[in-house]
Amino acid sequence: MDFMASKQPENSLLGPEADSQRTLYPYVTGTSVVALKYKDGILMAADMGGSYGSTLRYKNVERMKAIGKHSLLGASGEISDFQEILRYLDDLILYDNMWDDGNSLGPKEVHNYLTRVMYNRRNKFNPLWNSLVLGGIKNGQKYLGTVSMIGVNFEDDHVATGFGNHLARPILRQEWHENLSFEDGVKLLEKCMRVLLYRDRSAINKLQIAKITEEGMTISQPYSLKTYWEFSAFENPTQGAVGSW
Amino acid sequence: MHVRKIIREIRKVGRYLGNYGKFYREGKTPIVLLTKEENLRNKSVRSGKDLGFWGRQEQRQIRTKMDLNMDLNAPHSMGTTIIGVTYNGGVVLGADSRTSTGMYVANRASDKITQLTDNVYVCRSGSAADSQLVSDYVRYFLHQHTIQLGQPATVKVAANLIRLISYNNKNMLETGLIVGGWDKYEGGKIYGIPLGGTLIEQPFAIGGSGSSYLYGFFDQAWKEGMTKDEAEQLVVKAVSLAIARDGASGGVVRTVVINSEGVTRNFYPGDTLQLWHEELEPQNSLLDILNSPSPEPMNI
């Protein structure tokens, strides 16, 4: 059907495209999410930007939300699909609560549910255009996992989506260790977010850090990071080679 | 040549073919059925660029385009500027009034601020048809909802209904909307629903092609807690600035103010707006300028 697509308006009602809903491209997107396990639970960071192509259109988008009592979900990618995932999870948690049996879905279960949802949509060629980070702690067991829009899922001590994969994970690999304190965890996340701010075009300088422990989930107020520009090499970079950059 | 005869036959039969019959009947020929000479001819018109599968149709369009300066197949679209702003007590919605079909202005006085309920209005941008249909459906649903609820619908419900339709038909729709209104629970609220169906509550929202020119303006001019008049003046100024630079926006500035007291519609034709850079005072005729008294002498 591809030869048709290039000549017809995108909203063509001819052919199978009309029936099934197929997300062909994202519109409003969020950039990286970074998360790590620390002594008391999980720390997760994401900026508050919603980009519309190359325009930094929305600057107050919360891309991390609590799921039930034990989990925290962060998402990058298409925001409307993230909002839809939150609705699905709302139904899931509600259904779980209606059992009223004292048991509640933990992060591992929620991660598995999300994996199934993402993978099944991918199989229908109609993905939810997101990369998700799911972290939480239940009965002392910390859990941190990730699912992508094609259903690739795994769990690890530290994860990142989008640009974070390339810029944050190497830092985390070097500097993460077991039983980080809250302060060290936050400093490490901020180090990652600062690099992302320098090097990711769709990053904005307004972020939140969320923490989930046995007691519950808290999310910081939005704040901005200081950036450093005073390298001498930055002041006159083309001195030795006029006309270069 | 034998091959050419076959191709001619295929094209004739093609007129009756199912899904693609439509294209054959309109004179479009898939590139695989063009002879090598025809294909090369097509290519030369476009200076070597590939015309895609339905090459012939493109070529015809190019010729018409050059004659009439019109894109005959362009969808009716609202290159637009739409704005929604909250203030201390309600909201102000604003929009330009131009609807274009390609380069032609189909309607120079359209009303892009559409009523959904007594207290909720929506600014429409993008495809005129899509936005009209979405708002018609939502008006219908809200009407029923209001009857069931027994009281006016909230702005949040209206916005969520718009989101539902926009999200679930994201592949077919091309419309960005700004929902604004007043209800007794939350006061004045603005919700932006861009392409894709994201729902986002904002203190102010801008949309349409003209909005590109207003991001910087609002970053500087927007303040929390404005009065009704400040808010309306801001909206009028902004739409007017966008009209000055966006070819797809033009005409008059329409605003709708919604608060606890009700709804007020306002209309600002071009001559009531201030002039921007390199814009001149409109005159009736050159003759008036020539006949007018000479300008003030310089004060040395």
Coordinates of C-alpha atoms in Angstrom, one line a residue:
Chain A
M1 CA 0.0 0.0 0.0
D2 CA 3.0 2.2 0.3
F3 CA 2.9 3.5 -3.3
M4 CA -0.5 4.9 -2.6
A5 CA 0.5 6.6 0.6
S6 CA 3.0 8.9 -1.1
K7 CA 0.4 10.3 -3.6
Q8 CA -2.7 10.4 -1.5
P9 CA -3.4 12.9 1.3
E10 CA -2.4 11.3 4.6
N11 CA -6.1 11.2 5.7
S12 CA -7.0 8.8 2.8
L13 CA -10.0 6.6 3.5
L14 CA -9.1 4.2 0.8
G15 CA -7.5 0.9 1.7
P16 CA -7.0 -0.7 5.1
E17 CA -5.5 2.4 6.7
A18 CA -9.1 3.7 7.2
D19 CA -10.1 0.8 9.4
S20 CA -7.2 0.2 11.7
Q21 CA -5.6 2.9 13.6
R22 CA -2.0 3.1 12.8
T23 CA 0.3 5.6 14.5
L24 CA 2.6 6.4 11.7
Y25 CA 4.5 9.2 13.4
P26 CA 4.5 11.0 16.8
Y27 CA 3.4 14.6 17.2
V28 CA 4.0 15.9 20.7
T29 CA 6.9 14.1 22.2
G30 CA 8.8 13.9 25.5
T31 CA 12.5 13.3 25.6
S32 CA 14.7 11.1 27.8
V33 CA 13.8 9.5 31.2
V34 CA 16.6 8.3 33.5
A35 CA 16.2 6.1 36.5
L36 CA 18.3 4.2 39.0
K37 CA 17.9 2.0 42.1
Y38 CA 19.2 3.4 45.3
K39 CA 19.2 2.4 49.0
D40 CA 15.5 3.0 49.8
G41 CA 13.9 2.4 46.4
I42 CA 14.0 4.0 42.9
L43 CA 14.9 7.5 41.8
M44 CA 13.7 8.7 38.4
A45 CA 14.2 12.0 36.5
A46 CA 12.6 13.5 33.5
D47 CA 12.3 17.0 32.1
M48 CA 9.0 18.7 31.6
G49 CA 9.2 19.3 27.9
G50 CA 6.6 18.4 25.2
S51 CA 8.2 19.0 21.8
Y52 CA 6.2 19.5 18.6
G53 CA 8.7 18.5 15.9
S54 CA 11.6 20.9 16.5
T55 CA 9.6 23.4 18.4
L56 CA 9.8 23.2 22.2
R57 CA 6.1 23.8 22.5
Y58 CA 4.9 22.7 25.9
K59 CA 7.0 23.3 29.0
N60 CA 4.9 22.0 31.8
V61 CA 4.3 18.3 30.9
E62 CA 4.5 15.8 33.8
R63 CA 6.0 12.7 32.3
M64 CA 6.2 10.7 35.5
K65 CA 3.2 9.4 37.3
A66 CA 2.5 7.1 40.3
I67 CA 0.8 3.8 39.5
G68 CA -1.0 2.3 42.4
K69 CA 0.9 2.1 45.7
H70 CA 4.1 0.6 44.6
S71 CA 5.0 1.8 41.1
L72 CA 6.3 4.9 39.2
L73 CA 5.9 5.2 35.5
G74 CA 8.0 7.5 33.3
A75 CA 7.5 7.9 29.6
S76 CA 9.2 9.4 26.6
G77 CA 7.7 9.6 23.1
E78 CA 4.2 10.6 22.1
I79 CA 2.4 12.3 25.0
S80 CA -1.2 11.4 23.8
D81 CA -0.2 7.7 23.8
F82 CA 1.3 8.1 27.3
Q83 CA -2.0 9.6 28.4
E84 CA -3.8 6.6 27.0
I85 CA -1.5 4.2 28.8
L86 CA -2.3 6.0 32.0
R87 CA -6.0 5.4 31.4
Y88 CA -5.3 1.7 30.8
L89 CA -3.3 1.5 34.0
D90 CA -6.0 3.3 35.8
D91 CA -8.5 0.6 34.8
L92 CA -6.0 -2.1 35.8
I93 CA -5.3 -0.6 39.3
L94 CA -9.0 0.0 39.8
Y95 CA -9.8 -3.6 38.9
D96 CA -7.1 -4.8 41.2
N97 CA -8.5 -2.7 44.1
M98 CA -12.0 -3.9 43.6
W99 CA -10.8 -7.4 44.6
D100 CA -10.3 -5.9 48.0
D101 CA -8.2 -8.8 49.0
G102 CA -5.3 -7.0 50.7
N103 CA -3.1 -7.7 47.7
S104 CA -2.0 -5.1 45.3
L105 CA -0.1 -5.1 42.0
G106 CA 3.6 -4.6 42.3
P107 CA 6.0 -3.0 39.9
K108 CA 7.0 -6.4 38.4
E109 CA 3.4 -7.1 37.5
V110 CA 2.7 -3.7 36.1
H111 CA 5.8 -3.9 34.0
N112 CA 4.7 -7.2 32.6
Y113 CA 1.3 -5.8 31.8
L114 CA 2.9 -2.9 30.0
T115 CA 5.2 -5.2 28.1
R116 CA 2.2 -7.2 26.8
V117 CA 0.3 -4.1 25.8
M118 CA 3.3 -2.6 23.9
Y119 CA 4.2 -5.8 22.2
N120 CA 0.7 -6.7 21.1
R121 CA 0.2 -3.2 19.6
R122 CA 3.6 -3.6 17.8
N123 CA 2.4 -6.9 16.3
K124 CA -0.7 -5.1 14.9
F125 CA 1.6 -2.4 13.3
N126 CA -0.1 0.2 15.5
P127 CA 2.4 0.9 18.3
L128 CA 2.0 3.1 21.3
W129 CA 4.9 5.5 20.4
N130 CA 6.5 5.5 23.8
S131 CA 9.6 4.2 25.7
L132 CA 8.5 3.5 29.3
V133 CA 10.4 3.2 32.5
L134 CA 8.7 1.4 35.3
G135 CA 10.2 1.4 38.8
G136 CA 9.0 0.5 42.3
I137 CA 9.5 -1.3 45.5
K138 CA 7.3 -3.9 47.1
N139 CA 8.0 -5.8 50.3
G140 CA 11.6 -4.5 50.3
Q141 CA 12.2 -5.8 46.8
K142 CA 13.3 -3.0 44.4
Y143 CA 12.4 -3.3 40.7
L144 CA 13.3 -1.2 37.8
G145 CA 12.4 -2.1 34.2
T146 CA 11.9 -0.6 30.8
V147 CA 9.7 -1.3 27.7
S148 CA 10.1 0.2 24.3
M149 CA 7.5 0.8 21.6
I150 CA 8.4 -2.4 19.9
G151 CA 8.1 -4.5 23.0
V152 CA 11.8 -4.8 24.0
N153 CA 11.8 -5.1 27.7
F154 CA 14.3 -5.8 30.5
E155 CA 15.1 -4.9 34.0
D156 CA 18.3 -3.4 35.4
D157 CA 19.8 -1.4 38.2
H158 CA 19.7 1.7 36.0
V159 CA 17.8 2.5 32.8
A160 CA 17.3 5.4 30.4
T161 CA 15.2 6.1 27.3
G162 CA 15.9 8.1 24.1
F163 CA 19.1 10.1 24.2
G164 CA 19.6 9.0 27.8
N165 CA 20.6 5.6 26.4
H166 CA 23.6 7.1 24.7
L167 CA 24.5 9.9 27.2
A168 CA 23.3 8.8 30.6
R169 CA 23.9 5.1 30.7
P170 CA 27.7 5.3 30.3
I171 CA 27.8 7.7 33.2
L172 CA 25.6 5.4 35.3
R173 CA 27.7 2.3 34.3
Q174 CA 30.8 4.0 35.7
E175 CA 29.4 5.7 38.8
W176 CA 26.4 3.6 40.0
H177 CA 26.9 1.3 42.9
E178 CA 24.7 -0.7 45.2
N179 CA 23.1 1.2 48.2
L180 CA 23.5 4.7 46.9
S181 CA 22.2 7.3 49.4
F182 CA 19.4 9.6 48.4
E183 CA 21.8 12.5 48.0
D184 CA 24.3 10.6 45.9
G185 CA 21.4 9.2 43.8
V186 CA 20.0 12.7 43.1
K187 CA 23.5 14.1 42.3
L188 CA 24.1 11.2 39.9
L189 CA 20.8 11.8 38.2
E190 CA 21.4 15.5 38.0
K191 CA 24.8 14.8 36.4
C192 CA 23.0 12.8 33.7
M193 CA 20.3 15.4 33.2
R194 CA 22.9 18.1 32.9
V195 CA 24.7 16.3 30.1
L196 CA 21.3 15.7 28.4
L197 CA 20.5 19.4 28.7
Y198 CA 23.8 20.3 27.0
R199 CA 23.6 17.7 24.2
D200 CA 19.9 16.9 23.5
R201 CA 18.2 19.4 21.4
S202 CA 14.7 18.5 22.7
A203 CA 15.7 18.8 26.3
I204 CA 14.5 21.8 28.3
N205 CA 15.9 23.2 31.6
K206 CA 13.0 22.3 33.8
L207 CA 13.0 18.9 35.4
Q208 CA 11.5 16.9 38.2
I209 CA 13.0 14.1 40.2
A210 CA 10.6 11.4 41.5
K211 CA 11.3 9.0 44.4
I212 CA 9.5 5.9 45.2
T213 CA 10.1 4.0 48.5
E214 CA 8.2 1.7 50.7
E215 CA 6.4 4.7 52.2
G216 CA 5.1 5.9 48.8
M217 CA 5.9 8.1 45.9
T218 CA 7.0 11.8 46.0
I219 CA 7.7 14.0 43.1
S220 CA 9.8 17.2 43.4
Q221 CA 8.6 20.6 42.3
P222 CA 9.9 21.6 38.9
Y223 CA 13.4 23.1 39.0
S224 CA 16.3 24.1 36.7
L225 CA 19.9 23.1 36.7
K226 CA 22.9 25.5 36.6
T227 CA 25.1 25.1 33.5
Y228 CA 28.7 25.8 33.1
W229 CA 30.1 27.7 30.1
E230 CA 33.3 29.2 31.4
F231 CA 35.8 27.0 29.7
S232 CA 38.6 29.1 28.2
A233 CA 38.2 27.0 25.1
F234 CA 34.7 28.3 24.7
E235 CA 35.6 31.9 24.8
N236 CA 37.4 32.2 21.6
P237 CA 37.2 28.9 19.8
T238 CA 38.0 30.2 16.3
Q239 CA 41.1 32.3 17.3
G240 CA 43.5 29.8 15.8
A241 CA 41.4 29.1 12.8
V242 CA 39.3 32.1 11.7
G243 CA 36.1 31.1 9.9
S244 CA 35.9 27.7 11.5
W245 CA 33.5 26.8 14.3
Chain B
M1 CA 4.9 -1.4 -30.8
H2 CA 3.2 -4.5 -29.4
V3 CA 4.0 -3.5 -25.8
R4 CA 2.4 -0.1 -26.3
K5 CA -0.8 -1.7 -27.5
I6 CA -0.9 -3.9 -24.4
I7 CA -0.4 -0.9 -22.2
R8 CA -3.2 1.0 -23.9
E9 CA -5.5 -2.0 -23.3
I10 CA -4.6 -2.1 -19.6
R11 CA -5.3 1.5 -19.3
K12 CA -8.7 1.1 -20.9
V13 CA -9.6 -1.8 -18.7
G14 CA -8.2 0.1 -15.7
R15 CA -11.2 2.4 -15.9
Y16 CA -13.3 -0.3 -14.4
L17 CA -10.9 -1.7 -11.8
G18 CA -12.1 -1.6 -8.2
N19 CA -10.2 0.6 -5.8
Y20 CA -7.9 2.0 -8.5
G21 CA -10.6 2.5 -11.2
K22 CA -11.1 5.9 -9.7
F23 CA -7.6 7.0 -10.6
Y24 CA -7.7 5.6 -14.2
R25 CA -11.0 7.4 -14.8
E26 CA -9.5 10.7 -13.7
G27 CA -6.8 10.2 -16.2
K28 CA -4.1 9.3 -13.8
T29 CA -1.8 6.5 -14.9
P30 CA 0.5 4.6 -12.6
I31 CA 4.1 5.1 -13.5
V32 CA 4.6 1.4 -14.2
L33 CA 2.1 1.7 -17.1
L34 CA 3.7 4.7 -18.7
T35 CA 5.9 4.0 -21.7
K36 CA 9.6 4.8 -21.3
E37 CA 9.2 7.9 -23.5
E38 CA 6.3 9.2 -21.5
N39 CA 8.0 8.6 -18.2
L40 CA 11.1 10.5 -19.4
R41 CA 8.9 13.3 -20.6
N42 CA 7.4 13.5 -17.1
K43 CA 10.8 13.5 -15.6
S44 CA 12.0 16.4 -17.7
V45 CA 9.1 18.6 -16.7
R46 CA 10.1 18.2 -13.1
S47 CA 13.8 18.4 -13.9
G48 CA 14.7 14.8 -13.2
K49 CA 12.7 14.4 -10.0
D50 CA 10.8 11.2 -9.5
L51 CA 7.1 11.8 -9.9
G52 CA 6.0 8.8 -7.8
F53 CA 3.5 6.1 -8.7
W54 CA 0.8 8.3 -10.2
G55 CA 3.2 10.4 -12.2
R56 CA 0.9 11.7 -14.9
Q57 CA -1.5 13.3 -12.4
E58 CA 1.3 15.3 -10.8
Q59 CA 2.3 16.5 -14.2
R60 CA -1.2 17.7 -15.0
Q61 CA -1.3 19.4 -11.7
I62 CA 1.9 21.2 -12.3
R63 CA 0.7 22.6 -15.6
T64 CA -2.6 23.8 -14.1
K65 CA -0.7 25.2 -11.2
M66 CA 1.4 27.3 -13.6
D67 CA -1.7 28.5 -15.5
L68 CA -4.0 29.3 -12.6
N69 CA -1.6 29.5 -9.7
M70 CA -3.8 27.1 -7.8
D71 CA -3.4 23.8 -6.1
L72 CA -6.7 22.2 -7.2
N73 CA -6.4 19.3 -4.8
A74 CA -5.3 21.2 -1.7
P75 CA -7.6 20.5 1.2
H76 CA -9.7 23.4 2.6
S77 CA -7.5 24.3 5.4
M78 CA -7.4 27.0 8.1
G79 CA -4.0 28.3 8.1
T80 CA -4.9 30.1 11.2
T81 CA -4.0 31.9 14.3
I82 CA -6.0 30.8 17.4
I83 CA -5.4 31.9 21.0
G84 CA -7.0 31.1 24.3
V85 CA -6.0 33.0 27.5
T86 CA -7.2 32.7 31.1
Y87 CA -7.6 35.8 33.2
N88 CA -8.7 36.6 36.7
G89 CA -12.4 35.5 36.3
G90 CA -12.7 33.7 33.0
V91 CA -11.2 33.2 29.6
V92 CA -10.7 35.1 26.4
L93 CA -10.6 33.2 23.1
G94 CA -9.3 34.8 19.9
A95 CA -8.8 33.9 16.2
D96 CA -8.3 35.4 12.8
S97 CA -10.9 34.8 10.0
R98 CA -9.1 33.4 7.0
T99 CA -9.9 30.1 5.4
S100 CA -7.8 29.1 2.4
T101 CA -7.8 26.5 -0.4
G102 CA -4.1 26.5 -1.3
M103 CA -3.3 30.1 -2.3
Y104 CA -6.9 31.2 -2.7
V105 CA -8.8 32.7 0.3
A106 CA -12.0 30.8 0.3
N107 CA -13.6 32.8 3.2
R108 CA -12.2 36.0 4.5
A109 CA -14.6 36.4 7.4
S110 CA -15.0 32.9 8.8
D111 CA -15.8 32.3 12.4
K112 CA -13.3 29.9 13.9
I113 CA -14.6 30.2 17.5
T114 CA -17.4 27.7 17.7
Q115 CA -19.9 27.2 20.5
L116 CA -20.1 23.8 22.2
T117 CA -22.3 24.8 25.1
D118 CA -23.5 28.0 26.6
N119 CA -20.3 28.2 28.6
V120 CA -17.7 26.4 26.5
Y121 CA -16.3 27.4 23.2
V122 CA -13.6 25.9 20.9
C123 CA -11.1 27.6 18.6
R124 CA -10.6 25.5 15.5
S125 CA -7.5 25.2 13.3
G126 CA -6.2 22.9 10.7
S127 CA -8.5 21.2 8.3
A128 CA -11.8 23.1 8.2
A129 CA -13.9 20.0 7.6
D130 CA -12.2 18.0 10.3
S131 CA -12.5 20.7 12.9
Q132 CA -16.2 21.4 12.0
L133 CA -17.1 17.7 12.3
V134 CA -15.3 17.2 15.6
S135 CA -16.9 20.2 17.1
D136 CA -20.3 19.1 15.7
Y137 CA -20.0 15.7 17.3
V138 CA -18.8 17.1 20.6
R139 CA -21.7 19.6 20.7
Y140 CA -24.1 16.7 20.2
F141 CA -22.6 14.6 22.9
L142 CA -22.4 17.6 25.3
H143 CA -26.0 18.4 24.7
Q144 CA -27.0 14.9 25.8
H145 CA -24.6 15.0 28.7
T146 CA -26.1 18.3 29.9
I147 CA -29.6 16.8 29.9
Q148 CA -28.4 13.8 31.8
L149 CA -26.4 15.8 34.3
G150 CA -29.1 18.4 34.9
Q151 CA -26.6 21.3 34.9
P152 CA -24.1 22.9 32.6
A153 CA -21.2 20.7 31.4
T154 CA -17.8 21.5 32.7
V155 CA -14.9 22.7 30.5
K156 CA -12.9 19.6 31.4
V157 CA -15.6 17.3 30.1
A158 CA -15.9 19.2 26.9
A159 CA -12.1 19.1 26.4
N160 CA -12.0 15.3 27.2
L161 CA -14.7 14.6 24.6
I162 CA -12.6 16.6 22.0
R163 CA -9.6 14.6 23.0
L164 CA -11.4 11.3 22.7
I165 CA -12.3 12.0 19.1
S166 CA -9.0 13.5 18.2
Y167 CA -7.0 10.7 19.7
N168 CA -9.0 7.8 18.5
N169 CA -9.0 9.1 14.9
K170 CA -5.5 10.5 14.9
N171 CA -4.6 8.9 11.6
M172 CA -7.5 10.5 9.7
L173 CA -7.9 13.9 11.4
E174 CA -5.7 17.0 10.9
T175 CA -7.0 19.5 13.4
G176 CA -5.6 21.3 16.4
L177 CA -8.2 22.8 18.8
I178 CA -8.2 25.0 21.9
V179 CA -11.1 24.5 24.3
G180 CA -12.0 27.4 26.6
G181 CA -14.8 28.1 28.9
W182 CA -16.1 28.8 32.4
D183 CA -17.8 26.5 34.9
K184 CA -18.7 27.0 38.6
Y185 CA -16.3 24.4 39.8
E186 CA -13.0 25.4 38.3
G187 CA -13.7 28.9 36.9
G188 CA -12.0 29.8 33.6
K189 CA -10.0 27.1 32.0
I190 CA -8.1 26.6 28.7
Y191 CA -7.2 23.2 27.3
G192 CA -5.0 22.7 24.2
I193 CA -5.6 19.7 22.0
P194 CA -2.9 19.6 19.3
L195 CA -2.5 17.0 16.5
G196 CA -2.3 13.5 17.9
G197 CA -4.9 14.1 20.7
T198 CA -2.8 15.1 23.6
L199 CA -4.9 16.9 26.2
I200 CA -3.0 19.6 28.0
E201 CA -4.4 22.2 30.4
Q202 CA -2.6 25.6 30.2
P203 CA -3.0 29.1 31.5
F204 CA -2.8 30.2 27.9
A205 CA -2.7 28.3 24.6
I206 CA -1.8 29.3 21.0
G207 CA -2.4 27.3 17.8
G208 CA -2.5 27.3 14.1
S209 CA 0.1 28.2 11.6
G210 CA 0.3 31.8 12.8
S211 CA 1.2 30.7 16.3
S212 CA 4.8 30.1 15.2
Y213 CA 5.3 33.9 15.3
L214 CA 3.8 34.2 18.8
Y215 CA 5.9 31.9 21.0
G216 CA 8.4 34.7 21.6
F217 CA 5.7 37.3 22.0
F218 CA 3.9 35.4 24.7
D219 CA 7.0 34.4 26.5
Q220 CA 7.5 38.1 27.1
A221 CA 4.0 39.5 27.3
W222 CA 2.1 36.9 29.3
K223 CA 1.4 37.6 32.9
E224 CA -0.6 35.7 35.5
G225 CA -3.7 37.4 36.9
M226 CA -4.6 39.9 34.2
T227 CA -7.9 41.7 34.1
K228 CA -10.5 41.1 31.4
D229 CA -9.5 44.1 29.4
E230 CA -5.8 43.4 29.6
A231 CA -6.4 39.8 28.5
E232 CA -8.6 40.8 25.6
Q233 CA -6.1 43.5 24.4
L234 CA -3.3 40.9 24.6
V235 CA -5.3 38.5 22.5
V236 CA -6.2 41.1 19.9
K237 CA -2.6 42.4 19.7
A238 CA -1.2 38.8 19.3
V239 CA -3.6 37.8 16.6
S240 CA -2.9 41.0 14.8
L241 CA 0.8 40.4 15.0
A242 CA 0.4 36.9 13.6
I243 CA -1.8 38.2 10.8
A244 CA 1.0 40.6 9.9
R245 CA 3.5 37.8 9.3
D246 CA 1.6 34.6 8.5
G247 CA 0.2 34.5 5.0
A248 CA -2.3 31.9 6.0
S249 CA -3.9 34.2 8.6
G250 CA -5.8 37.3 7.9
G251 CA -9.1 39.1 7.8
V252 CA -10.6 40.3 11.1
V253 CA -9.8 39.5 14.7
R254 CA -12.7 37.8 16.5
T255 CA -12.7 37.3 20.3
V256 CA -15.1 35.6 22.7
V257 CA -15.0 36.4 26.4
I258 CA -16.5 33.8 28.8
N259 CA -17.0 34.3 32.5
S260 CA -19.5 33.8 35.2
E261 CA -21.7 36.6 33.8
G262 CA -21.9 35.0 30.3
V263 CA -20.4 35.2 26.9
T264 CA -19.5 38.3 24.9
R265 CA -18.5 38.2 21.2
N266 CA -16.3 40.9 19.8
F267 CA -15.2 41.9 16.3
Y268 CA -12.1 43.9 15.4
P269 CA -11.8 44.7 11.7
G270 CA -8.3 45.6 10.3
D271 CA -8.7 49.3 10.5
T272 CA -9.2 49.2 14.3
L273 CA -5.9 47.5 14.9
Q274 CA -2.6 49.2 15.3
L275 CA 0.0 49.3 12.5
W276 CA 3.1 47.2 12.7
H277 CA 6.5 47.5 11.1
E278 CA 6.4 48.6 7.5
E279 CA 2.6 48.8 7.5
L280 CA 1.1 52.1 6.2
E281 CA -2.0 53.9 7.1
P282 CA -4.8 52.8 4.6
Q283 CA -6.0 55.5 2.2
N284 CA -9.0 55.7 -0.1
S285 CA -6.9 56.7 -3.1
L286 CA -3.5 58.1 -4.2
L287 CA -5.4 61.2 -5.2
D288 CA -6.1 62.0 -1.6
I289 CA -2.4 61.9 -0.9
L290 CA -1.6 64.1 -3.8
N291 CA -4.3 66.6 -3.0
S292 CA -3.6 66.7 0.7
P293 CA -1.8 69.7 2.3
S294 CA 2.0 69.5 2.2
P295 CA 3.6 67.8 5.2
E296 CA 4.9 69.8 8.2
P297 CA 8.1 71.7 7.7
M298 CA 11.1 70.5 9.6
N299 CA 11.7 72.3 12.9
I300 CA 15.3 73.3 12.8

